[in-house]
Amino acid sequence: MLRVHFTAQDLARTRVADGADPLWETVLSLHALRESRAEPALAAWRRHAVRHGPGPLRTLFPLVPPHGYFPDFLTPSAASDGVEPGLEAVMRTPRTQLRAELAVLGGQRTLPGWTRDIAAGEPAALRHLARSLRTYHHHAIAPGWPLIAERVGTDRALRRHALDEAGAEAMLRTFGPAMRWRPPVLEVDYPVERELRLEGRGLVFVPSYFCRDDPVALADDALAPVLVYPAAGAAAAAPGNAEGPRFRTYGSGALRDLPVLAGHQNRRVMSARFTS
C-alpha cells in the first residue's frame, strides 16, 4: 500500500492534470503491449505497434520492463505541455539523475551496454532515446489520441466537478476503491509498502488511458509528486460499445475496445513503479 500524507497546504495545492500526458501514455502502453490478455482489439493494436516500431521497441523495452521499476526521467512533468516539450526535458535530464535511476534499474535486471551512454548523459544517446520515444508515440499512440483524450477528459471532468464544488477532500473521496481517503492520508493500492509525504507540495492527479489496475507514482520522492491512475472513462467503456474515431493507420477497431484494460478484474502489478 502507498500512503500519501497530506497537510492543509497540500490539499490547497492538489489538482488534476489538464489532460492526457503523452509520455505517461507512451510509457504505460509498453506494458499493455506485452500483456497476454486476449481481447481482439488489443491484439490488433499490438500487431500494428510491433510491425511499425521494432526499432524503437529495441531501445524502449530494456528501459521499461513488463513489471516493476522504470526510470522517472522517461515521464518528465514538461510532457504535460506536449510530446516535444517532454522529449526536450528527457534530453536535458541531469546526469546525476540519469546515473542514479539507471543504477536502480540495473540493480534489478541486466541492461544492454548502450545504456551506459545514457547514464553518462551522452548527447547522441539521449537524442536516440528521444527519437525512439517520438517514433513509437507517432505510430502506436498518436493515431488513437482523440479517443485517449476523450476518455481522460471524461474522468477529469468528474474530478474537477468535485474539486470545484466541494473542495479537495471531496475529490479525494471519488477515487475508490483503489484509493481511499482517510484524513489526512490517502491510501492507495500498491504492490509495496511506501510512505509519500507531500510536505506542502500538493499532488497532481493524472488520469490515464493506458494505466491499468493500481495507480503509479514517481519513484523519487524528491520530484514533484504525481499520481497516475486509470481514467474512469476508460474503465466504463464496454467492449464493442465504445464510440470512437476510425484510426487512419490501425483500421476501425484497433484501439476502440482497449478501455477494457483499465477495468480488468485481475489485480496485476505490470505498471507499478517501485523499488525493491
XYZ file of N, CA, C and O in Angstrom, residues 65-263:
796
model
N 10.645 -2.308 -18.304
C 10.354 -3.737 -18.197
C 8.850 -3.986 -18.088
O 8.071 -3.064 -17.819
N 8.419 -5.230 -18.292
C 6.986 -5.517 -18.236
C 6.381 -5.349 -16.851
O 5.165 -5.260 -16.714
N 7.190 -5.306 -15.827
C 6.676 -5.035 -14.483
C 7.811 -4.441 -13.647
O 8.981 -4.544 -13.982
N 7.421 -3.789 -12.558
C 8.415 -3.232 -11.652
C 8.872 -1.835 -12.036
O 8.193 -1.098 -12.757
N 10.052 -1.514 -11.586
C 10.588 -0.155 -11.691
C 10.906 0.227 -13.126
O 11.389 -0.584 -13.919
N 10.645 1.496 -13.467
C 11.210 2.115 -14.664
C 11.596 3.547 -14.309
O 11.039 4.148 -13.392
N 12.565 4.134 -15.018
C 13.134 5.419 -14.599
C 12.144 6.577 -14.682
O 11.366 6.690 -15.632
N 12.227 7.461 -13.718
C 11.383 8.654 -13.698
C 11.693 9.594 -14.861
O 10.817 10.350 -15.294
N 12.936 9.577 -15.356
C 13.286 10.564 -16.390
C 12.522 10.339 -17.689
O 12.496 11.219 -18.554
N 11.861 9.181 -17.842
C 11.074 8.926 -19.051
C 9.743 9.660 -19.049
O 9.101 9.764 -20.102
N 9.298 10.140 -17.901
C 7.990 10.805 -17.798
C 8.128 12.157 -17.093
O 7.560 12.379 -16.030
N 8.873 13.095 -17.678
C 9.059 14.404 -17.047
C 7.765 15.208 -17.042
O 6.889 15.023 -17.895
N 7.653 16.111 -16.091
C 6.438 16.921 -15.971
C 6.213 17.805 -17.193
O 5.076 18.163 -17.508
N 7.283 18.152 -17.913
C 7.154 19.010 -19.090
C 6.296 18.379 -20.175
O 5.768 19.081 -21.039
N 6.124 17.061 -20.153
C 5.313 16.397 -21.172
C 3.842 16.770 -21.068
O 3.086 16.528 -22.012
N 3.425 17.353 -19.956
C 2.038 17.811 -19.857
C 1.745 18.890 -20.896
O 0.583 19.141 -21.233
N 2.791 19.529 -21.434
C 2.628 20.546 -22.474
C 2.736 19.970 -23.883
O 2.620 20.708 -24.866
N 2.983 18.661 -23.998
C 3.065 18.053 -25.310
C 4.256 17.122 -25.442
O 5.152 17.094 -24.581
N 4.271 16.356 -26.527
C 5.334 15.383 -26.732
C 6.697 16.062 -26.845
O 7.658 15.669 -26.171
N 6.802 17.086 -27.664
C 8.109 17.697 -27.904
C 8.689 18.355 -26.656
O 9.874 18.172 -26.366
N 7.912 19.133 -25.875
C 8.477 19.639 -24.616
C 8.926 18.513 -23.692
O 9.942 18.627 -22.997
N 8.165 17.407 -23.683
C 8.563 16.272 -22.857
C 9.872 15.665 -23.314
O 10.748 15.342 -22.492
N 10.040 15.499 -24.625
C 11.274 14.920 -25.145
C 12.466 15.844 -24.917
O 13.583 15.386 -24.643
N 12.236 17.145 -25.026
C 13.315 18.088 -24.703
C 13.745 17.924 -23.251
O 14.939 17.967 -22.931
N 12.776 17.725 -22.355
C 13.097 17.534 -20.943
C 13.857 16.232 -20.721
O 14.780 16.169 -19.903
N 13.480 15.176 -21.437
C 14.220 13.910 -21.335
C 15.679 14.139 -21.710
O 16.597 13.682 -21.016
N 15.906 14.858 -22.797
C 17.287 15.079 -23.244
C 18.059 16.018 -22.321
O 19.296 16.027 -22.353
N 17.342 16.804 -21.514
C 18.017 17.710 -20.569
C 18.129 17.124 -19.163
O 18.558 17.821 -18.243
N 17.777 15.866 -18.986
C 17.845 15.252 -17.663
C 19.262 15.357 -17.098
O 20.233 15.023 -17.787
N 19.423 15.814 -15.878
C 20.766 15.901 -15.289
C 21.458 14.532 -15.245
O 20.806 13.499 -15.028
N 22.758 14.541 -15.434
C 23.497 13.276 -15.439
C 23.358 12.544 -14.113
O 23.322 11.298 -14.088
N 23.306 13.279 -13.020
C 23.167 12.614 -11.727
C 21.872 11.810 -11.656
O 21.853 10.697 -11.107
N 20.802 12.351 -12.214
C 19.530 11.628 -12.214
C 19.593 10.426 -13.152
O 19.132 9.329 -12.800
N 20.147 10.614 -14.346
C 20.272 9.503 -15.285
C 21.062 8.356 -14.661
O 20.654 7.180 -14.715
N 22.183 8.705 -14.058
C 23.060 7.685 -13.489
C 22.366 6.956 -12.337
O 22.387 5.718 -12.259
N 21.718 7.730 -11.463
C 21.093 7.117 -10.291
C 19.930 6.206 -10.681
O 19.792 5.088 -10.161
N 19.093 6.656 -11.603
C 17.903 5.877 -11.952
C 18.257 4.633 -12.763
O 17.649 3.568 -12.584
N 19.245 4.736 -13.632
C 19.660 3.543 -14.371
C 20.403 2.566 -13.459
O 20.368 1.353 -13.698
N 21.028 3.074 -12.409
C 21.645 2.173 -11.434
C 20.574 1.366 -10.702
O 20.751 0.169 -10.440
N 19.454 2.015 -10.370
C 18.350 1.284 -9.737
C 17.823 0.212 -10.683
O 17.634 -0.946 -10.302
N 17.587 0.602 -11.939
C 17.075 -0.360 -12.919
C 18.080 -1.493 -13.132
O 17.702 -2.672 -13.188
N 19.357 -1.150 -13.239
C 20.387 -2.161 -13.444
C 20.569 -3.084 -12.268
O 21.072 -4.206 -12.419
N 20.161 -2.627 -11.083
C 20.230 -3.499 -9.907
C 19.153 -4.556 -9.896
O 19.220 -5.512 -9.110
N 18.157 -4.418 -10.771
C 17.046 -5.363 -10.810
C 17.067 -6.261 -12.033
O 16.399 -7.299 -12.059
N 17.808 -5.858 -13.075
C 17.872 -6.660 -14.295
C 19.118 -6.251 -15.085
O 19.671 -5.163 -14.880
N 19.560 -7.133 -15.958
C 20.730 -6.843 -16.772
C 20.362 -5.885 -17.891
O 19.399 -6.111 -18.627
N 21.123 -4.798 -18.013
C 20.851 -3.789 -19.029
C 21.837 -3.912 -20.186
O 22.991 -4.299 -19.992
N 21.396 -3.564 -21.393
C 22.326 -3.562 -22.531
C 23.466 -2.559 -22.305
O 23.301 -1.556 -21.596
N 24.584 -2.814 -22.954
C 25.738 -1.951 -22.764
C 25.497 -0.513 -23.179
O 26.078 0.418 -22.602
N 24.618 -0.297 -24.183
C 24.400 1.065 -24.663
C 23.750 1.968 -23.626
O 23.796 3.191 -23.758
N 23.141 1.383 -22.600
C 22.526 2.233 -21.570
C 23.574 3.000 -20.774
O 23.245 4.005 -20.148
N 24.829 2.549 -20.835
C 25.888 3.292 -20.138
C 26.060 4.680 -20.733
O 26.386 5.641 -20.021
N 25.842 4.813 -22.039
C 25.951 6.129 -22.671
C 24.824 7.050 -22.215
O 25.020 8.263 -22.059
N 23.637 6.483 -22.015
C 22.539 7.295 -21.470
C 22.871 7.712 -20.044
O 22.690 8.877 -19.665
N 23.348 6.772 -19.242
C 23.697 7.088 -17.849
C 24.762 8.174 -17.775
O 24.769 8.983 -16.837
N 25.638 8.205 -18.771
C 26.703 9.220 -18.794
C 26.224 10.535 -19.377
O 26.982 11.510 -19.426
N 24.964 10.584 -19.844
C 24.440 11.822 -20.417
C 24.991 12.148 -21.782
O 25.001 13.325 -22.190
N 25.435 11.124 -22.536
C 25.976 11.373 -23.870
C 24.871 11.943 -24.769
O 23.804 11.325 -24.915
N 25.075 13.102 -25.384
C 24.019 13.722 -26.192
C 23.485 12.820 -27.292
O 22.277 12.777 -27.534
N 24.360 12.084 -27.975
C 23.902 11.224 -29.066
C 22.977 10.129 -28.540
O 21.970 9.782 -29.179
N 23.297 9.575 -27.383
C 22.472 8.515 -26.799
C 21.117 9.066 -26.374
O 20.079 8.409 -26.549
N 21.097 10.265 -25.826
C 19.830 10.872 -25.407
C 18.982 11.260 -26.611
O 17.751 11.138 -26.573
N 19.625 11.714 -27.677
C 18.866 12.011 -28.905
C 18.248 10.745 -29.482
O 17.103 10.749 -29.951
N 18.994 9.655 -29.429
C 18.459 8.379 -29.924
C 17.271 7.935 -29.073
O 16.259 7.451 -29.617
N 17.372 8.074 -27.770
C 16.258 7.730 -26.894
C 15.039 8.585 -27.218
O 13.912 8.068 -27.324
N 15.248 9.882 -27.398
C 14.132 10.771 -27.734
C 13.506 10.389 -29.065
O 12.278 10.391 -29.201
N 14.322 10.051 -30.064
C 13.779 9.627 -31.360
C 12.960 8.351 -31.222
O 11.915 8.201 -31.860
N 13.419 7.438 -30.391
C 12.693 6.183 -30.193
C 11.340 6.445 -29.549
O 10.319 5.876 -29.967
N 11.310 7.297 -28.533
C 10.045 7.650 -27.895
C 9.115 8.347 -28.883
O 7.919 8.053 -28.932
N 9.662 9.271 -29.668
C 8.854 10.016 -30.648
C 8.275 9.076 -31.702
O 7.084 9.143 -32.036
N 9.107 8.192 -32.243
C 8.647 7.294 -33.304
C 7.589 6.330 -32.794
O 6.561 6.105 -33.447
N 7.827 5.747 -31.613
C 6.839 4.823 -31.054
C 5.530 5.556 -30.759
O 4.442 5.057 -31.068
N 5.621 6.751 -30.185
C 4.410 7.529 -29.910
C 3.655 7.817 -31.211
O 2.422 7.685 -31.270
N 4.379 8.187 -32.247
C 3.746 8.536 -33.528
C 2.966 7.354 -34.103
O 1.843 7.521 -34.600
N 3.549 6.165 -34.021
C 2.906 5.009 -34.642
C 1.883 4.330 -33.736
O 0.848 3.861 -34.219
N 2.159 4.263 -32.447
C 1.323 3.452 -31.553
C 0.317 4.252 -30.750
O -0.709 3.700 -30.337
N 0.577 5.533 -30.502
C -0.276 6.324 -29.610
C -1.029 7.416 -30.362
O -2.239 7.584 -30.197
N -0.334 8.162 -31.196
C -0.952 9.322 -31.846
C -2.196 8.997 -32.657
O -3.166 9.774 -32.622
N -2.263 7.883 -33.397
C -3.483 7.627 -34.165
C -4.734 7.514 -33.298
O -5.831 7.817 -33.754
N -4.584 7.062 -32.073
C -5.733 6.947 -31.180
C -5.864 8.071 -30.178
O -6.683 7.987 -29.249
N -5.097 9.158 -30.365
C -5.105 10.232 -29.370
C -6.480 10.861 -29.162
O -6.826 11.190 -28.017
N -7.312 11.043 -30.196
C -8.641 11.604 -29.917
C -9.437 10.783 -28.913
O -10.122 11.339 -28.042
N -9.363 9.459 -29.015
C -10.078 8.610 -28.059
C -9.430 8.667 -26.687
O -10.120 8.739 -25.663
N -8.099 8.643 -26.635
C -7.392 8.748 -25.361
C -7.774 10.048 -24.660
O -8.109 10.065 -23.469
N -7.750 11.160 -25.399
C -8.100 12.456 -24.820
C -9.546 12.485 -24.355
O -9.869 13.077 -23.316
N -10.437 11.838 -25.113
C -11.853 11.808 -24.733
C -12.050 11.071 -23.419
O -12.762 11.542 -22.523
N -11.440 9.897 -23.291
C -11.602 9.112 -22.064
C -11.009 9.832 -20.858
O -11.605 9.879 -19.788
N -9.817 10.378 -21.032
C -9.183 11.112 -19.939
C -10.000 12.351 -19.588
O -10.180 12.694 -18.411
N -10.528 13.033 -20.601
C -11.341 14.220 -20.346
C -12.605 13.903 -19.573
O -13.050 14.698 -18.734
N -13.210 12.741 -19.836
C -14.398 12.333 -19.084
C -14.071 12.195 -17.611
O -14.810 12.666 -16.735
N -12.955 11.552 -17.313
C -12.547 11.389 -15.920
C -12.216 12.733 -15.284
O -12.638 13.025 -14.162
N -11.462 13.547 -16.018
C -11.051 14.839 -15.466
C -12.265 15.696 -15.111
O -12.280 16.375 -14.076
N -13.296 15.657 -15.936
C -14.499 16.440 -15.654
C -15.149 15.999 -14.344
O -15.625 16.823 -13.557
N -15.154 14.693 -14.096
C -15.706 14.170 -12.848
C -14.931 14.683 -11.646
O -15.520 15.163 -10.660
N -13.613 14.588 -11.702
C -12.783 15.023 -10.553
C -12.861 16.535 -10.361
O -12.965 17.021 -9.238
N -12.791 17.284 -11.470
C -12.828 18.735 -11.350
C -14.175 19.225 -10.812
O -14.234 20.217 -10.078
N -15.253 18.566 -11.166
C -16.559 18.952 -10.634
C -16.552 18.826 -9.117
O -17.001 19.750 -8.402
N -16.043 17.709 -8.600
C -15.985 17.524 -7.146
C -15.063 18.555 -6.505
O -15.385 19.129 -5.454
N -13.924 18.822 -7.143
C -12.964 19.781 -6.599
C -13.546 21.186 -6.559
O -13.449 21.891 -5.541
N -14.163 21.599 -7.649
C -14.693 22.959 -7.733
C -15.910 23.176 -6.841
O -16.091 24.251 -6.274
N -16.730 22.142 -6.710
C -17.968 22.289 -5.949
C -17.788 22.100 -4.458
O -18.472 22.746 -3.661
N -16.858 21.207 -4.065
C -16.788 20.861 -2.644
C -15.377 20.774 -2.087
O -15.213 20.485 -0.899
N -14.358 20.997 -2.895
C -13.004 21.033 -2.383
C -12.224 19.745 -2.591
O -12.745 18.728 -3.047
N -10.931 19.806 -2.215
C -10.012 18.706 -2.484
C -10.410 17.424 -1.769
O -10.300 16.327 -2.327
N -10.887 17.538 -0.529
C -11.237 16.312 0.194
C -12.405 15.600 -0.473
O -12.439 14.362 -0.532
N -13.351 16.343 -0.985
C -14.459 15.720 -1.709
C -13.941 15.014 -2.955
O -14.376 13.900 -3.281
N -13.002 15.633 -3.655
C -12.440 14.977 -4.829
C -11.714 13.699 -4.442
O -11.816 12.671 -5.131
N -10.973 13.733 -3.338
C -10.219 12.554 -2.933
C -11.139 11.377 -2.610
O -10.711 10.217 -2.688
N -12.381 11.660 -2.291
C -13.325 10.579 -1.992
C -13.926 9.961 -3.253
O -14.676 8.993 -3.163
N -13.601 10.514 -4.416
C -14.183 9.982 -5.662
C -13.351 8.871 -6.281
O -13.757 8.310 -7.296
N -12.203 8.530 -5.694
C -11.266 7.636 -6.367
C -11.410 6.166 -5.998
O -10.638 5.338 -6.474
N -12.345 5.804 -5.139
C -12.465 4.417 -4.710
C -12.738 3.475 -5.864
O -13.193 3.905 -6.928
N -12.492 2.160 -5.650
C -11.985 1.554 -4.420
C -10.464 1.482 -4.331
O -9.929 1.113 -3.290
N -9.756 1.802 -5.415
C -8.297 1.652 -5.393
C -7.615 2.697 -4.524
O -6.481 2.500 -4.075
N -8.290 3.828 -4.272
C -7.750 4.892 -3.419
C -8.812 5.273 -2.397
O -9.967 5.516 -2.764
N -8.398 5.341 -1.133
C -9.344 5.604 -0.047
C -8.848 6.777 0.794
O -7.724 6.746 1.288
N -9.678 7.792 0.955
C -9.307 8.974 1.718
C -9.649 8.755 3.183
O -10.803 8.644 3.574
N -8.613 8.663 4.013
C -8.752 8.552 5.461
C -7.939 9.696 6.057
O -6.744 9.528 6.323
N -8.560 10.874 6.204
C -7.831 12.102 6.546
C -6.852 11.890 7.699
O -7.203 11.263 8.694
N -5.611 12.369 7.532
C -5.065 13.153 6.401
C -4.271 12.297 5.411
O -3.335 12.791 4.787
N -4.639 11.024 5.280
C -3.857 10.099 4.447
C -4.729 9.533 3.337
O -5.875 9.133 3.567
N -4.175 9.495 2.120
C -4.804 8.801 1.005
C -4.133 7.438 0.892
O -2.926 7.338 0.644
N -4.914 6.375 1.084
C -4.404 5.015 0.966
C -4.619 4.540 -0.467
O -5.728 4.587 -0.988
N -3.537 4.085 -1.084
C -3.562 3.720 -2.495
C -3.116 2.267 -2.642
O -2.066 1.876 -2.106
N -3.885 1.454 -3.359
C -3.459 0.092 -3.654
C -2.129 0.140 -4.401
O -2.000 0.843 -5.414
N -1.149 -0.619 -3.907
C 0.206 -0.524 -4.427
C 0.926 -1.827 -4.121
O 0.616 -2.474 -3.113
N 1.874 -2.243 -4.938
C 2.482 -3.557 -4.734
C 3.476 -3.643 -3.592
O 3.889 -4.737 -3.224
N 3.910 -2.502 -3.044
C 4.832 -2.495 -1.911
C 4.345 -1.487 -0.880
O 3.514 -0.629 -1.172
N 4.871 -1.609 0.334
C 4.577 -0.635 1.379
C 5.434 0.602 1.163
O 6.661 0.508 1.023
N 4.787 1.771 1.125
C 5.526 3.003 0.857
C 4.792 4.180 1.470
O 3.559 4.221 1.469
N 5.554 5.140 1.982
C 5.002 6.373 2.531
C 5.459 7.533 1.656
O 6.640 7.656 1.330
N 4.526 8.382 1.240
C 4.853 9.580 0.464
C 4.335 10.788 1.231
O 3.128 10.960 1.399
N 5.245 11.620 1.706
C 4.886 12.826 2.455
C 5.013 14.024 1.524
O 6.101 14.355 1.051
N 3.892 14.673 1.280
C 3.864 15.755 0.296
C 4.561 17.012 0.804
O 5.126 17.775 0.023
N 4.469 17.283 2.082
C 5.210 18.377 2.715
C 4.960 19.720 2.045
O 5.878 20.475 1.746
N 3.687 20.001 1.768
C 3.314 21.307 1.237
C 3.384 21.439 -0.262
O 3.034 22.491 -0.809
N 3.836 20.401 -0.969
C 3.987 20.499 -2.427
C 2.690 20.229 -3.180
O 2.582 20.542 -4.364
N 1.717 19.638 -2.526
C 0.497 19.241 -3.208
C 0.727 17.997 -4.057
O 1.829 17.429 -4.080
N -0.319 17.583 -4.764
C -0.249 16.376 -5.583
C -0.998 16.614 -6.884
O -2.093 17.176 -6.878
N -0.400 16.185 -7.983
C -1.065 16.261 -9.282
C -1.590 14.870 -9.630
O -0.815 13.908 -9.710
N -2.907 14.760 -9.802
C -3.514 13.515 -10.247
C -3.554 13.520 -11.779
O -4.021 14.479 -12.388
N -3.074 12.426 -12.373
C -3.020 12.324 -13.830
C -3.879 11.134 -14.264
O -3.454 9.983 -14.142
N -5.093 11.374 -14.765
C -5.882 10.261 -15.298
C -5.230 9.724 -16.569
O -4.727 10.491 -17.392
N -5.231 8.414 -16.715
C -4.511 7.801 -17.826
C -5.342 6.728 -18.508
O -6.014 5.934 -17.857
N -5.240 6.688 -19.814
C -5.913 5.679 -20.629
C -5.220 4.322 -20.511
O -5.864 3.288 -20.428
N -3.892 4.334 -20.502
C -3.140 3.081 -20.509
C -2.730 2.598 -19.124
O -2.144 1.518 -19.010
N -2.979 3.357 -18.078
C -2.731 2.867 -16.724
C -3.820 1.851 -16.388
O -5.001 2.121 -16.568
N -3.423 0.694 -15.921
C -4.391 -0.316 -15.536
C -4.196 -0.676 -14.082
O -3.113 -0.599 -13.533
N -5.296 -1.116 -13.463
C -5.240 -1.677 -12.124
C -4.711 -0.643 -11.116
O -5.354 0.347 -10.864
N -3.524 -0.843 -10.557
C -3.046 0.034 -9.496
C -2.522 1.354 -10.056
O -1.892 1.386 -11.121
N -2.730 2.455 -9.325
C -2.114 3.731 -9.708
C -0.589 3.638 -9.690
O -0.008 2.696 -9.131
N 0.049 4.629 -10.275
C 1.508 4.649 -10.417
C 2.028 5.995 -9.923
O 1.506 7.048 -10.307
N 3.058 5.971 -9.098
C 3.692 7.194 -8.603
C 5.139 7.243 -9.072
O 5.740 6.209 -9.396
N 5.693 8.441 -9.128
C 7.118 8.561 -9.368
C 7.881 7.865 -8.251
O 7.461 7.873 -7.091
N 9.010 7.259 -8.599
C 9.775 6.528 -7.598
C 10.543 7.465 -6.661
O 10.727 7.158 -5.486
N 10.991 8.596 -7.177
C 11.810 9.530 -6.410
C 10.906 10.519 -5.678
O 10.275 11.382 -6.301
N 10.867 10.424 -4.370
C 10.019 11.311 -3.575
C 10.445 12.769 -3.663
O 9.662 13.664 -3.324
N 11.682 13.020 -4.106
C 12.155 14.404 -4.190
C 11.566 15.138 -5.389
O 11.568 16.370 -5.420
N 11.052 14.408 -6.376
C 10.430 15.044 -7.537
C 9.039 15.532 -7.197
O 8.428 15.085 -6.210
N 8.530 16.467 -7.991
C 7.180 16.985 -7.773
C 6.191 15.823 -7.773
O 6.152 15.049 -8.737
N 5.388 15.667 -6.713
C 4.554 14.469 -6.570
C 3.469 14.363 -7.633
O 2.729 15.317 -7.901
N 3.377 13.180 -8.223
C 2.399 12.865 -9.260
C 1.814 11.491 -8.960
O 2.535 10.585 -8.524
N 0.523 11.335 -9.186
C -0.108 10.024 -9.065
C -0.938 9.778 -10.327
O -1.899 10.495 -10.600
N -0.540 8.774 -11.089
C -1.220 8.412 -12.334
C -2.181 7.270 -12.021
O -1.813 6.315 -11.330
N -3.402 7.351 -12.539
C -4.413 6.355 -12.191
C -5.288 6.058 -13.402
O -5.376 6.865 -14.345
N -5.950 4.891 -13.431
C -6.800 4.550 -14.575
C -7.973 5.513 -14.705
O -8.731 5.722 -13.761
N -8.129 6.115 -15.860
C -9.228 7.048 -16.095
C -10.564 6.320 -16.028
O -10.734 5.258 -16.618
N -11.506 6.900 -15.311
C -12.822 6.279 -15.168
C -13.509 6.135 -16.511
O -14.236 5.176 -16.757
N -13.308 7.067 -17.417
C -13.909 6.975 -18.736
C -13.436 5.757 -19.495
O -14.186 5.132 -20.229
N -12.167 5.388 -19.293
C -11.642 4.204 -19.960
C -12.228 2.946 -19.363
O -12.616 2.021 -20.058
N -12.336 2.898 -18.031
C -12.848 1.697 -17.385
C -14.305 1.461 -17.703
O -14.787 0.333 -17.723
N -15.068 2.544 -17.949
C -16.508 2.411 -18.120
C -16.902 1.882 -19.486
O -18.014 1.412 -19.677
N -16.009 1.975 -20.459
C -16.378 1.586 -21.821
C -16.409 0.078 -21.957
O -15.441 -0.601 -21.667
N -17.542 -0.470 -22.377
C -17.669 -1.909 -22.557
C -17.125 -2.313 -23.917
O -17.222 -1.558 -24.879
N -16.538 -3.506 -24.031
C -16.010 -3.949 -25.319
C -17.087 -3.899 -26.403
O -18.192 -4.393 -26.225
N -16.722 -3.288 -27.520
C -17.643 -3.235 -28.642
C -18.647 -2.113 -28.572
O -19.352 -1.847 -29.542
N -18.737 -1.408 -27.419
C -19.746 -0.366 -27.276
C -19.152 1.035 -27.301
O -19.883 2.009 -27.384
N -17.833 1.135 -27.179
C -17.213 2.455 -27.139
C -17.256 3.093 -28.510
O -16.891 2.482 -29.507
N -17.745 4.305 -28.559
C -17.763 5.039 -29.815
C -16.461 5.820 -29.943
O -16.112 6.598 -29.068
N -15.760 5.622 -30.999
C -14.500 6.312 -31.175
C -14.213 6.524 -32.643
O -14.912 6.006 -33.514
N -13.190 7.267 -32.950
C -12.860 7.559 -34.334
C -12.319 6.325 -35.042
O -11.843 5.395 -34.404
N -12.382 6.327 -36.347
C -11.744 5.279 -37.122
C -10.297 5.702 -37.354
O -10.033 6.736 -37.934
N -9.375 4.889 -36.874
C -7.984 5.279 -36.906
C -7.409 5.067 -38.299
O -7.553 4.004 -38.882
N -6.725 6.068 -38.781
C -6.297 6.052 -40.180
C -5.264 4.964 -40.439
O -5.111 4.511 -41.575
N -4.511 4.555 -39.420
C -3.460 3.576 -39.624
C -3.871 2.190 -39.157
O -3.550 1.190 -39.771
N -4.626 2.125 -38.064
C -4.930 0.852 -37.456
C -6.078 0.123 -38.143
O -6.202 -1.081 -38.030
N -6.985 0.823 -38.771
C -8.267 0.239 -39.108
C -9.251 0.610 -38.018
O -8.911 1.220 -37.014
N -10.499 0.218 -38.165
C -11.562 0.780 -37.338
C -11.557 0.313 -35.903
O -12.106 0.986 -35.040
N -10.977 -0.850 -35.587
C -11.196 -1.393 -34.245
C -9.980 -1.515 -33.369
O -10.083 -1.993 -32.249
N -8.804 -1.087 -33.837
C -7.587 -1.456 -33.141
C -7.485 -0.909 -31.733
O -6.987 -1.580 -30.850
N -7.912 0.323 -31.483
C -7.859 0.874 -30.128
C -9.244 1.045 -29.526
O -9.363 1.305 -28.342
N -10.284 0.885 -30.306
C -11.596 1.285 -29.844
C -12.046 0.488 -28.626
O -12.745 0.989 -27.763
N -11.648 -0.774 -28.524
C -12.065 -1.597 -27.405
C -11.047 -1.600 -26.268
O -11.261 -2.240 -25.247
N -9.937 -0.917 -26.434
C -8.848 -1.004 -25.475
C -9.193 -0.539 -24.076
O -8.564 -0.979 -23.119
N -10.212 0.317 -23.839
C -10.516 0.713 -22.469
C -10.799 -0.437 -21.527
O -10.724 -0.271 -20.321
N -11.116 -1.620 -22.019
C -11.354 -2.755 -21.136
C -10.137 -3.038 -20.268
O -10.247 -3.597 -19.195
N -8.937 -2.660 -20.727
C -7.735 -2.892 -19.931
C -7.845 -2.292 -18.548
O -7.447 -2.875 -17.561
N -8.386 -1.078 -18.472
C -8.408 -0.381 -17.193
C -9.379 -1.011 -16.220
O -9.238 -0.850 -15.020
N -10.375 -1.730 -16.708
C -11.378 -2.288 -15.828
C -11.234 -3.771 -15.592
O -12.112 -4.407 -15.028
